[in-house]
PDB file of C-alpha atoms in Angstrom:
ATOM      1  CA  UNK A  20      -3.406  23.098   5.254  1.00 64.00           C
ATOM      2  CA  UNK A  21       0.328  22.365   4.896  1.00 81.00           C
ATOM      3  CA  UNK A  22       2.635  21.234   7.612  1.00 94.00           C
ATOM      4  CA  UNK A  23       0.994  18.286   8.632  1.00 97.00           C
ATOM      5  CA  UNK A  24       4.321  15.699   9.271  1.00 98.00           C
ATOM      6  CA  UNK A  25       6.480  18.735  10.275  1.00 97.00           C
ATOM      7  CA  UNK A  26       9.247  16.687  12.272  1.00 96.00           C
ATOM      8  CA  UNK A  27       8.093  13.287  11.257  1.00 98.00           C
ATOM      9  CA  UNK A  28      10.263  10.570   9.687  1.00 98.00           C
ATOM     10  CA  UNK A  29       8.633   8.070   7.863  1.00 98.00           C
ATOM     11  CA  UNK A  30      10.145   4.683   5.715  1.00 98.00           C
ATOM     12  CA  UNK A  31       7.614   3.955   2.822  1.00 98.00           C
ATOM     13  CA  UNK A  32       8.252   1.086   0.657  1.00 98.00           C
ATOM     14  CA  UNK A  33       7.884   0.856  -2.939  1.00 95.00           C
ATOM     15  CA  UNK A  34       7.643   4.832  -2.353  1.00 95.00           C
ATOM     16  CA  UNK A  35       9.378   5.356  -5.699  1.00 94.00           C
ATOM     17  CA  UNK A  36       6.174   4.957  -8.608  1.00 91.00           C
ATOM     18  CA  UNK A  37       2.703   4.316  -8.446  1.00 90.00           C
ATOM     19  CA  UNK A  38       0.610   4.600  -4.914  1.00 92.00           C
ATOM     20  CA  UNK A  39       4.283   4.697  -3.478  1.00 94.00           C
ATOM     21  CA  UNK A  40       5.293   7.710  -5.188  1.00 95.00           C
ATOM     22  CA  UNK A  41       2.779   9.877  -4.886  1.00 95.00           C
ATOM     23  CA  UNK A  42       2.676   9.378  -1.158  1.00 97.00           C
ATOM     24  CA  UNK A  43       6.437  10.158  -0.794  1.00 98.00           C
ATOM     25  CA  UNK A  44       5.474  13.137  -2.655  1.00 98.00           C
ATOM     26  CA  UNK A  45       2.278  14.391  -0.491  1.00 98.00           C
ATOM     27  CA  UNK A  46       4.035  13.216   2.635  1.00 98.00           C
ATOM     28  CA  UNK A  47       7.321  15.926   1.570  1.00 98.00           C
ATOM     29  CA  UNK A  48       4.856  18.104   0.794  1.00 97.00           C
ATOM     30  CA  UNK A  49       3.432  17.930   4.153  1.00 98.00           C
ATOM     31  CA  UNK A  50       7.153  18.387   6.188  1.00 97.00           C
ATOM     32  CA  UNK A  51       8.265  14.575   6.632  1.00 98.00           C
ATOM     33  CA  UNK A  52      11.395  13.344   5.588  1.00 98.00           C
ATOM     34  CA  UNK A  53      11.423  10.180   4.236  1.00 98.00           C
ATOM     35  CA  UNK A  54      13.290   6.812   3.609  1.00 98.00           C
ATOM     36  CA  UNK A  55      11.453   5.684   0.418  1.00 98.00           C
ATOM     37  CA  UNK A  56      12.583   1.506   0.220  1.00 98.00           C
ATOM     38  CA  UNK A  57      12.149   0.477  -3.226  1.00 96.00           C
ATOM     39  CA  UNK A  58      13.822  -1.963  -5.350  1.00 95.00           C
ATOM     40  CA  UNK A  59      13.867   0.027  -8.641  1.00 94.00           C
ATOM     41  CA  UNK A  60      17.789   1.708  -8.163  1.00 95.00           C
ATOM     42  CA  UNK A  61      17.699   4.063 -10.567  1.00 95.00           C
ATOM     43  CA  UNK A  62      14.251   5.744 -10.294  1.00 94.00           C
ATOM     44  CA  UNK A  63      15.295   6.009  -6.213  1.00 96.00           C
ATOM     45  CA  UNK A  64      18.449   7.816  -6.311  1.00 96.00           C
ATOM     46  CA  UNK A  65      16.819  10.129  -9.051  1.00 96.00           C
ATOM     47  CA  UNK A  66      13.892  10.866  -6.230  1.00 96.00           C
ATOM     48  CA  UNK A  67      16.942  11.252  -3.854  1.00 96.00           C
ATOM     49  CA  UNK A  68      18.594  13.751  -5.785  1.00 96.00           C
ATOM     50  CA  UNK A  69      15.265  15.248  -6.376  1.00 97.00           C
ATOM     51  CA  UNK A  70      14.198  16.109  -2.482  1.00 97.00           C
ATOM     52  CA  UNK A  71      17.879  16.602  -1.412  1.00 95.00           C
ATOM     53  CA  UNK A  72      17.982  16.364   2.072  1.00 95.00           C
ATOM     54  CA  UNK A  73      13.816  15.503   2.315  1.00 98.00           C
ATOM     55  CA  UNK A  74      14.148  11.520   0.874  1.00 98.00           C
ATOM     56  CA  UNK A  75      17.010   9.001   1.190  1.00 97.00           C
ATOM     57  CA  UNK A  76      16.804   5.710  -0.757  1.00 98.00           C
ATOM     58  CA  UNK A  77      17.477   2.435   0.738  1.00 97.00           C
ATOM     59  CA  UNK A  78      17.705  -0.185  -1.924  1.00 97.00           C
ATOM     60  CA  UNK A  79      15.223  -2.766  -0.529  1.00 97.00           C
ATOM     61  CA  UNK A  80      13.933  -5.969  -1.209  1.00 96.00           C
ATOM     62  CA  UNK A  81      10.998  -6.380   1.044  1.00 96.00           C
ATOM     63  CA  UNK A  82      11.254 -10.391   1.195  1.00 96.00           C
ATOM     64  CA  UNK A  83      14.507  -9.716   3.098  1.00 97.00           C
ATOM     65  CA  UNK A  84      14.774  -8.434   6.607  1.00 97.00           C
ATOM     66  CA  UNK A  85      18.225  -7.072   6.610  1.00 98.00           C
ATOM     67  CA  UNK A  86      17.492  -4.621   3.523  1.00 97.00           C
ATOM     68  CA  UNK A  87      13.530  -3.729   5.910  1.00 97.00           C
ATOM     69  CA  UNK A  88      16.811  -3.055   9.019  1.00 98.00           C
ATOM     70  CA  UNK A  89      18.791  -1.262   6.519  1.00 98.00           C
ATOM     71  CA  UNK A  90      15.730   1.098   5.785  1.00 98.00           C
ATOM     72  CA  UNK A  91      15.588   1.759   9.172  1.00 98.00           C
ATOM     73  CA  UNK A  92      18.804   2.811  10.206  1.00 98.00           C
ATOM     74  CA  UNK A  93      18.467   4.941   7.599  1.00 96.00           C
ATOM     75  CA  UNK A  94      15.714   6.778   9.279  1.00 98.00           C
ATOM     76  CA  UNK A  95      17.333   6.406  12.178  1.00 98.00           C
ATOM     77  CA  UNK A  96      20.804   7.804  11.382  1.00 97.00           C
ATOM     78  CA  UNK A  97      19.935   9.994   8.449  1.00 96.00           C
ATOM     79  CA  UNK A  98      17.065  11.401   9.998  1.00 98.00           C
ATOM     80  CA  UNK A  99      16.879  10.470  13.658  1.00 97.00           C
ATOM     81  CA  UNK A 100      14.235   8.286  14.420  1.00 98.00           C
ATOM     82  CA  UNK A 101      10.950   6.712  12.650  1.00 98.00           C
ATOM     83  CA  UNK A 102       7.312   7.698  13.249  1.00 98.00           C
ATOM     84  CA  UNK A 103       5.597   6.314  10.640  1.00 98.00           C
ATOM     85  CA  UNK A 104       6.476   3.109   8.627  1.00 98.00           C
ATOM     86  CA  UNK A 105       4.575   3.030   5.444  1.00 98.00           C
ATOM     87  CA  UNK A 106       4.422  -0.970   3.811  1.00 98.00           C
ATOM     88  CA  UNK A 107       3.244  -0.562   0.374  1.00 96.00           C
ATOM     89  CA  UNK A 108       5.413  -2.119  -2.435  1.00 94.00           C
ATOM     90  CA  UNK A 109       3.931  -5.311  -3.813  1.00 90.00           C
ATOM     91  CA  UNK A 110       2.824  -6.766  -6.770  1.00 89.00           C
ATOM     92  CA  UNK A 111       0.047  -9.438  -8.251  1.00 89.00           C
ATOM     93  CA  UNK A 112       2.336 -12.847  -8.010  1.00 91.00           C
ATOM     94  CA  UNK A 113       1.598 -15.833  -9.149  1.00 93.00           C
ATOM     95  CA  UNK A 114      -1.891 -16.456 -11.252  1.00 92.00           C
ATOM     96  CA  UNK A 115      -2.587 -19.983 -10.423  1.00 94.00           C
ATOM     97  CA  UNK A 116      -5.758 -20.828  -9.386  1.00 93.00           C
ATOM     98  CA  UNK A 117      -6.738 -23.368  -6.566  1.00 93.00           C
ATOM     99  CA  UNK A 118      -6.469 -26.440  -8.966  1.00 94.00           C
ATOM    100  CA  UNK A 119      -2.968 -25.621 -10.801  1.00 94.00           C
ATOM    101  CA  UNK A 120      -1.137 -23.507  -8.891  1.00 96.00           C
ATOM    102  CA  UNK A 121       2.558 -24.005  -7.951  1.00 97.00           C
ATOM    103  CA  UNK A 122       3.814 -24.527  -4.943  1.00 97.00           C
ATOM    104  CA  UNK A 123       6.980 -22.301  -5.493  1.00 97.00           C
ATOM    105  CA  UNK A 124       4.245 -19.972  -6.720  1.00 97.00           C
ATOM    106  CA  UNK A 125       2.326 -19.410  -3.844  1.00 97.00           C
ATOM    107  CA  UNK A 126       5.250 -19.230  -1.804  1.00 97.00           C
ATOM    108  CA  UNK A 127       6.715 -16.414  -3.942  1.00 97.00           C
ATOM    109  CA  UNK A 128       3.566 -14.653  -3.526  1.00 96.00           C
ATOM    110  CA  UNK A 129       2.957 -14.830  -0.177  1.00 97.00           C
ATOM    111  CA  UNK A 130       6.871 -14.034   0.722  1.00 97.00           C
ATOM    112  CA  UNK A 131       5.924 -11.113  -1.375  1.00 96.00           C
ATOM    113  CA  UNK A 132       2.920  -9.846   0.180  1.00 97.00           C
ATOM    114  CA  UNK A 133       2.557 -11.484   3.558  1.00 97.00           C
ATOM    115  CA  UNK A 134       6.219 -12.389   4.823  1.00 97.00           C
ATOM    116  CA  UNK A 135       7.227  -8.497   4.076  1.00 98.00           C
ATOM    117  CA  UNK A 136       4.151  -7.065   6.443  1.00 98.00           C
ATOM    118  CA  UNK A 137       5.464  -9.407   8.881  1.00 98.00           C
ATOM    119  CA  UNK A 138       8.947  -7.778   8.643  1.00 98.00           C
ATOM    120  CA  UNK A 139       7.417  -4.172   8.083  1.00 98.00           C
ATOM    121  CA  UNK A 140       5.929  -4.541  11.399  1.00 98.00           C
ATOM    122  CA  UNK A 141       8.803  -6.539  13.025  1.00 98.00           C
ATOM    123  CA  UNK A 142      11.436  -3.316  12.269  1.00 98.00           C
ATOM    124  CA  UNK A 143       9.145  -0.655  12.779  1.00 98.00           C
ATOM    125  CA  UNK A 144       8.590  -1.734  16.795  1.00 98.00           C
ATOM    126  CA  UNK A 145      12.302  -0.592  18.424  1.00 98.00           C
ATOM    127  CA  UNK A 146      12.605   2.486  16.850  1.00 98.00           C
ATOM    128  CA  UNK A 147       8.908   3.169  17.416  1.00 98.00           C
ATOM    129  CA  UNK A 148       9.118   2.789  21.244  1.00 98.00           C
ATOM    130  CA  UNK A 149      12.252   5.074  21.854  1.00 97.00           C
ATOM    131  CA  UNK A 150       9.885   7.668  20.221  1.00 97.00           C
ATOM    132  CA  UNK A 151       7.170   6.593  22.681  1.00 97.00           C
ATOM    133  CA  UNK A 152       4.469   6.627  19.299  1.00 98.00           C
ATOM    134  CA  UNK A 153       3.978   5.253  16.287  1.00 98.00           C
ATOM    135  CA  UNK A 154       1.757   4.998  12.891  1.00 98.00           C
ATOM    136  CA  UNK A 155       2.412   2.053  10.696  1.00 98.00           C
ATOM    137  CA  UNK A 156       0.148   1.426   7.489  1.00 98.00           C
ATOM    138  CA  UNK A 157      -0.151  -1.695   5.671  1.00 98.00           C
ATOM    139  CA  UNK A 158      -1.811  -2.182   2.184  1.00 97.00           C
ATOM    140  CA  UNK A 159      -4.035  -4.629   1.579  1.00 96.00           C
ATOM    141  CA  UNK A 160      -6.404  -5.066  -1.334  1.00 92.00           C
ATOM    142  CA  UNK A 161     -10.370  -4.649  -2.495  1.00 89.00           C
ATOM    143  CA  UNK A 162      -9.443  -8.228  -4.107  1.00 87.00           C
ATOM    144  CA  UNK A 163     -10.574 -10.295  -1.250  1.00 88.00           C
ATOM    145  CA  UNK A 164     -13.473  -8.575  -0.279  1.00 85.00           C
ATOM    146  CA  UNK A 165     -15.235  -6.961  -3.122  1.00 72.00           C
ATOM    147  CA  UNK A 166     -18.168  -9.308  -4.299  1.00 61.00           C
ATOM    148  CA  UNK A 167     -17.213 -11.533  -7.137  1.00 56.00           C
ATOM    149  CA  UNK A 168     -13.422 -11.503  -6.516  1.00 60.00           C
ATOM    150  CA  UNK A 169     -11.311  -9.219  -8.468  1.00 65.00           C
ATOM    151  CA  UNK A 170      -7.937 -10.730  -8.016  1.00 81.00           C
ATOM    152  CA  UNK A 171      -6.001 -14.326  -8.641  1.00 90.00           C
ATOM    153  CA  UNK A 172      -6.045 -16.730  -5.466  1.00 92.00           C
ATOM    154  CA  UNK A 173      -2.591 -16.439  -3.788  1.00 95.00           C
ATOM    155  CA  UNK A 174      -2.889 -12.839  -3.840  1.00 93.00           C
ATOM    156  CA  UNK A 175      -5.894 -12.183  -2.622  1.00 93.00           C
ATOM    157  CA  UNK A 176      -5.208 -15.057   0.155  1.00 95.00           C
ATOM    158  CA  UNK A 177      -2.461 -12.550   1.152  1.00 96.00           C
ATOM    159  CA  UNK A 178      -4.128  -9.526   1.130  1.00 95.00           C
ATOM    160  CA  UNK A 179      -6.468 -10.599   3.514  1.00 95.00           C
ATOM    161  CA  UNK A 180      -3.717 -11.939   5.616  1.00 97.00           C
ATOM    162  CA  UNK A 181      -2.394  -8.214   5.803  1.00 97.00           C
ATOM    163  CA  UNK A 182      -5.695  -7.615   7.003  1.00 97.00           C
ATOM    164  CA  UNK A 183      -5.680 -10.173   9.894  1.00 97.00           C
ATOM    165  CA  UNK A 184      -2.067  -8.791  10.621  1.00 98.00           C
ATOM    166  CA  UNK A 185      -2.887  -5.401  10.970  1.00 98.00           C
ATOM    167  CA  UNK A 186      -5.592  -6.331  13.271  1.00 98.00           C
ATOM    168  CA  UNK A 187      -3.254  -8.865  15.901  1.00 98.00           C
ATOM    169  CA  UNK A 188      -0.603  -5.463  15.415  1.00 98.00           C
ATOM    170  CA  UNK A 189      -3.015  -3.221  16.367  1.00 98.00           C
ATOM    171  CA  UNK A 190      -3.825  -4.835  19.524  1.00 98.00           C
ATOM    172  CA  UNK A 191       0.094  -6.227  20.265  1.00 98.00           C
ATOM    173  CA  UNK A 192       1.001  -2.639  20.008  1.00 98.00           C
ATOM    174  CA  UNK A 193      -1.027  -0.154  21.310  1.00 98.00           C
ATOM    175  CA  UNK A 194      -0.136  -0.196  24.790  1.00 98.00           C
ATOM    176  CA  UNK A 195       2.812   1.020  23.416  1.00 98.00           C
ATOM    177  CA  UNK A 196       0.668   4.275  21.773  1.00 98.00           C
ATOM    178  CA  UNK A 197       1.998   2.511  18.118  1.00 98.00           C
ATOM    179  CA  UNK A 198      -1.284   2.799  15.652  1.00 98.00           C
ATOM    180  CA  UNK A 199      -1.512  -0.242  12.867  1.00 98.00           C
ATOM    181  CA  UNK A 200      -3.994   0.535  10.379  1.00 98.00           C
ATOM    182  CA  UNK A 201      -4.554  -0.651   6.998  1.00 98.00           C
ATOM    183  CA  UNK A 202      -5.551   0.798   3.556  1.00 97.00           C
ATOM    184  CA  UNK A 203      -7.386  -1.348   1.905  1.00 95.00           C
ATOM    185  CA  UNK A 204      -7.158   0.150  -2.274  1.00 92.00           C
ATOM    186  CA  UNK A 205      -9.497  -0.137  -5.083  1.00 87.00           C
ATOM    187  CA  UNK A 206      -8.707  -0.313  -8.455  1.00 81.00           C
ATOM    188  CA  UNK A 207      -6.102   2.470  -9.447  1.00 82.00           C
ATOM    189  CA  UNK A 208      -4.655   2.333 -12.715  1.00 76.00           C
ATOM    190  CA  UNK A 209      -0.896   1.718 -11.406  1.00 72.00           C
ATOM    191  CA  UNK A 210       2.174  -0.205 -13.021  1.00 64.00           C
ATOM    192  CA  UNK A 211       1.181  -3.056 -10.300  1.00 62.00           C
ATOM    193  CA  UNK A 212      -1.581  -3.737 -13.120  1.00 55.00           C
ATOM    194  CA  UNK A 213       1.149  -5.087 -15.509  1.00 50.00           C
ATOM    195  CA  UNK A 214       2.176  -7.935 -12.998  1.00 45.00           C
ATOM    196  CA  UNK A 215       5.834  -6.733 -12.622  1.00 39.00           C
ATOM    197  CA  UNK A 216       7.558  -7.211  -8.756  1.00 38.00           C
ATOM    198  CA  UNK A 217       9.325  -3.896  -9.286  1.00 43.00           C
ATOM    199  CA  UNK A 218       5.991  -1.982 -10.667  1.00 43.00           C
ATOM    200  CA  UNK A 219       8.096  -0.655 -13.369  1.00 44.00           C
ATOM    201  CA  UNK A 220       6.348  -1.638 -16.690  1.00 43.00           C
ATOM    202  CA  UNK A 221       5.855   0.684 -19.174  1.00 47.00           C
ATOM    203  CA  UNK A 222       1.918   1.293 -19.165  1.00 48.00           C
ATOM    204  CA  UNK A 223       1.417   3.641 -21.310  1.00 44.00           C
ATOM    205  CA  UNK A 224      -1.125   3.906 -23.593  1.00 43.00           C
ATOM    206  CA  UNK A 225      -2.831   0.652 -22.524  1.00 52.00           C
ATOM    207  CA  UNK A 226      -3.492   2.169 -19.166  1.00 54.00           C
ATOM    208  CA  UNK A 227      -5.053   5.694 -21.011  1.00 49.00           C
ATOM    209  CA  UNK A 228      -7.079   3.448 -22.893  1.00 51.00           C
ATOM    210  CA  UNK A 229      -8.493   0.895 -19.603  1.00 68.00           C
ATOM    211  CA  UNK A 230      -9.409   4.064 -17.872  1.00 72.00           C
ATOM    212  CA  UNK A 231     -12.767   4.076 -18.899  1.00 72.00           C
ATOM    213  CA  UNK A 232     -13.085   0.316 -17.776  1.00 76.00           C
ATOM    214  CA  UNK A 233     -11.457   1.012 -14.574  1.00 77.00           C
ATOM    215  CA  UNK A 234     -14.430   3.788 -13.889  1.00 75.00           C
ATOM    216  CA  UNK A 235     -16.703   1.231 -14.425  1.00 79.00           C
ATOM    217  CA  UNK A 236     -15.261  -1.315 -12.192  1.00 79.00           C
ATOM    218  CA  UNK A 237     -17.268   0.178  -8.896  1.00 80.00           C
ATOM    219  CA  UNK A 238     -20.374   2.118  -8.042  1.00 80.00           C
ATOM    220  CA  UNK A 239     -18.578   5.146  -7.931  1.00 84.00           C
ATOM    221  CA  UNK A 240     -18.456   6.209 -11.691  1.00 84.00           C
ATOM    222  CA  UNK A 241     -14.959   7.436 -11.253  1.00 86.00           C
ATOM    223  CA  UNK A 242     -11.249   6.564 -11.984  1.00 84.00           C
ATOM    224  CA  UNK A 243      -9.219   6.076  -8.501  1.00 84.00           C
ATOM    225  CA  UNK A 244      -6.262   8.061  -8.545  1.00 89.00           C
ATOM    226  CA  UNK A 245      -2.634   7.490  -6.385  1.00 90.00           C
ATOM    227  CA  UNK A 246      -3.363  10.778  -5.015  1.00 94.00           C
ATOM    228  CA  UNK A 247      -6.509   9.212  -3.222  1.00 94.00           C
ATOM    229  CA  UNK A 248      -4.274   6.192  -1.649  1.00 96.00           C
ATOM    230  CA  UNK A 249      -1.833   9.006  -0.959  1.00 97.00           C
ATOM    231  CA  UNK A 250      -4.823  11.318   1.259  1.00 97.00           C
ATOM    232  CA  UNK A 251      -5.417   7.746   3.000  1.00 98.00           C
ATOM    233  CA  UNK A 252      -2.066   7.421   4.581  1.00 98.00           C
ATOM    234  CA  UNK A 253      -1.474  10.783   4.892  1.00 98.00           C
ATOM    235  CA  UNK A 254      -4.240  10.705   7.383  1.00 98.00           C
ATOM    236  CA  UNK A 255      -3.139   7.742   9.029  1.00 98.00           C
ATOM    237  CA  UNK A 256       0.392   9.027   9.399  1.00 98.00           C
ATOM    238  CA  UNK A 257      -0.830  12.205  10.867  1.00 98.00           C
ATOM    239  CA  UNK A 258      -2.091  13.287  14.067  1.00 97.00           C
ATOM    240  CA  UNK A 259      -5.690  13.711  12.692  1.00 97.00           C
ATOM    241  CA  UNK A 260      -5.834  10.030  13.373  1.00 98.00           C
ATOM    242  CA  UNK A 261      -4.673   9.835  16.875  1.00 97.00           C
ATOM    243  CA  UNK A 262      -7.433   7.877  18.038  1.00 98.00           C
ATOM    244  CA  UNK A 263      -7.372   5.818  15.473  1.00 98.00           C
ATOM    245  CA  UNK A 264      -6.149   1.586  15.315  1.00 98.00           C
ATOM    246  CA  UNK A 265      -6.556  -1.751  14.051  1.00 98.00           C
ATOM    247  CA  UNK A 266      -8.943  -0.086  11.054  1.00 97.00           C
ATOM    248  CA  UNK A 267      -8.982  -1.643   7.706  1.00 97.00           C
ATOM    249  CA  UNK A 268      -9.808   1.793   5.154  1.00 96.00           C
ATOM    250  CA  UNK A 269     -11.292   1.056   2.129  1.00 95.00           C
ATOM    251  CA  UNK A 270     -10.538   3.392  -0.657  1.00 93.00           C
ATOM    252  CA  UNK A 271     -11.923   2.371  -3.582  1.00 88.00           C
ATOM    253  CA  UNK A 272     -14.701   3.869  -4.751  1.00 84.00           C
ATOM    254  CA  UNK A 273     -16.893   1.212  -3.168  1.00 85.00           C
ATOM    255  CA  UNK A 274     -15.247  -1.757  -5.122  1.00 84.00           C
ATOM    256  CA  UNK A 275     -15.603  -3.555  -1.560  1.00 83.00           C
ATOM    257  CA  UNK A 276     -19.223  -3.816  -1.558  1.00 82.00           C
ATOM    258  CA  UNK A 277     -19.757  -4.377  -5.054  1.00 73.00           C
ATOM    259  CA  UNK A 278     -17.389  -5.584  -8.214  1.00 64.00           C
ATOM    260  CA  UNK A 279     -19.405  -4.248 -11.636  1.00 62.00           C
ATOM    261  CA  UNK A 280     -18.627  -7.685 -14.139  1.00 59.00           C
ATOM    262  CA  UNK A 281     -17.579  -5.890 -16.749  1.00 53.00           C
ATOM    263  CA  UNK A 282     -20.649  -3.751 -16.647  1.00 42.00           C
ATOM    264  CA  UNK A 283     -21.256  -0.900 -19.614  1.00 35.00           C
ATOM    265  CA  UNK A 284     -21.864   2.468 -18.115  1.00 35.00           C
ATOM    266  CA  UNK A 285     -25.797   2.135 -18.821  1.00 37.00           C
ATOM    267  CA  UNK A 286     -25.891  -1.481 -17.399  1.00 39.00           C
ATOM    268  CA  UNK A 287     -24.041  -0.603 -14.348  1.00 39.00           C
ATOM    269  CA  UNK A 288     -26.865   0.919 -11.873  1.00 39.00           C
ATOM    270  CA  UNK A 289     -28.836  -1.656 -12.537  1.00 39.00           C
ATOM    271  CA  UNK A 290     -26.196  -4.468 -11.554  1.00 40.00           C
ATOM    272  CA  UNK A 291     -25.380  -2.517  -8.328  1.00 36.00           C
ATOM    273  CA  UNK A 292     -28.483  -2.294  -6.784  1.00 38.00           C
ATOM    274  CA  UNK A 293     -29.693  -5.796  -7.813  1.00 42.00           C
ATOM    275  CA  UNK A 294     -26.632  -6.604  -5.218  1.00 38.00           C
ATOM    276  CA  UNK A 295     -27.074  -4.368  -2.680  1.00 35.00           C
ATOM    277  CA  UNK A 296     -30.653  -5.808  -2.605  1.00 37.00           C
ATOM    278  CA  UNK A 297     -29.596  -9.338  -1.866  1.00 35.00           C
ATOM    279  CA  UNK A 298     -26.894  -8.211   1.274  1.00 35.00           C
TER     280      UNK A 298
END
């Protein structure tokens, strides 16, 4: 079934690699046009050039507001209007832990992750109303929740915090028919695994190689793709989730409810269900 964003504008940040990407793909695919805000120049005017007339690129640091306001007049003028505002870019931060990390650290990370939902949200209201609906998506993390932790401290204090902001959204803005929901992602192989703000380190072969380990990282024997983040807020920024607010989505294989440490495949089972007997 095609068509399912005919006549829908969307913004997605960090829309040009990774999760990003393949959503701005699926969500062409499926008739929006979109702003994609990304950092990463060069890759976004290429994408630009690629969908002529489908994508614009707004060069966007997602710490700053005026470059989230830029993004949406974008939408607004290029495209006339915005129904769904799609916050994904981020990256891991700082890796202190509770004992050593930096102040300027944490601050960086939580500008980076936290202060940008705020500002996702913030932009996303005005043009939002004068369409009289709205879908925004936020992306959060397995990293707080899945058990054992499986992220550094500052970022998964964030991620959680997207969580919480989704949530207050959700019930700010629904009176207003605007839908805040929140994908919560396992582990996908992505360039956010190399650490990088822009998500554009050169993976490779290391990534071909950790696939096996990332199958193993859940109870769900499987690799999670960009194309499953991608279904997630396709869903959310269609119609098929009307009735749908203030839900946090895990995708992830089932890295939530469970964290394998470093399991081998054989050991794995076992491990899971000697948790899910102690919840």
């Amino acid at each position: 079934m095609a068509g399912r964003l005919d006549g829908k504008v969307a913004i997605i940040s960090g829309g040009v690699s990774g999760m990003g990407l393949a959503a701005t793909e699926l969500f062409v695919a499926e008739g929006a046009r979109v702003v994609v805000a990304d950092i990463q120049d060069e890759k976004g005017r290429a994408l630009e050039q690629r969908f002529a007339g489908k994508v614009r690129f707004s060069l966007c640091d997602v710490r700053e507001e005026a470059d989230f306001v830029a993004a949406v007049v974008q939408a607004v003028d290029g495209f006339g209007g915005l129904d769904v505002m799609y916050h994904n870019a981020g990256a891991v931060g700082d890796y202190g832990g509770v004992d050593d990390i930096s102040v300027e650290g944490w601050d960086d990370t939580q500008h980076l992750l936290l202060r940008s939902t705020m500002l996702a949200l913030k932009v996303a209201v005005a043009p939002m109303k004068t369409r009289g609906k709205g879908s925004i998506i936020l992306t959060s993390s397995a990293a707080p929740f899945s058990l054992g932790g499986s992220g550094p401290y500052a970022y998964s204090v964030a991620k959680a915090g997207v969580v919480a902001a989704g949530r207050y959204a959700a019930l700010a803005l629904g009176q207003y028919r605007i839908r805040v929901n929140t994908i919560v992602p396992g582990a996908v192989p992505t360039s956010i695994w190399s650490g990088h703000v822009g998500g554009d380190a050169d993976m490779g072969d290391r990534l071909a190689l950790d696939r096996e380990r990332f199958s193993r990282m859940q109870p769900l024997p499987q690799v999670g793709e960009a194309r499953n983040i991608a279904d997630a807020a396709l869903f959310l920024a269609s119609e098929a989730s009307d009735f749908v607010t203030g839900v946090a989505l895990p995708v992830d294989g089932g890295l939530c409810l469970y964290r394998a440490p470093e399991a081998t495949a054989n050991g794995q089972r076992g491990a899971v269900q000697d948790a899910a007997a102690k919840l």
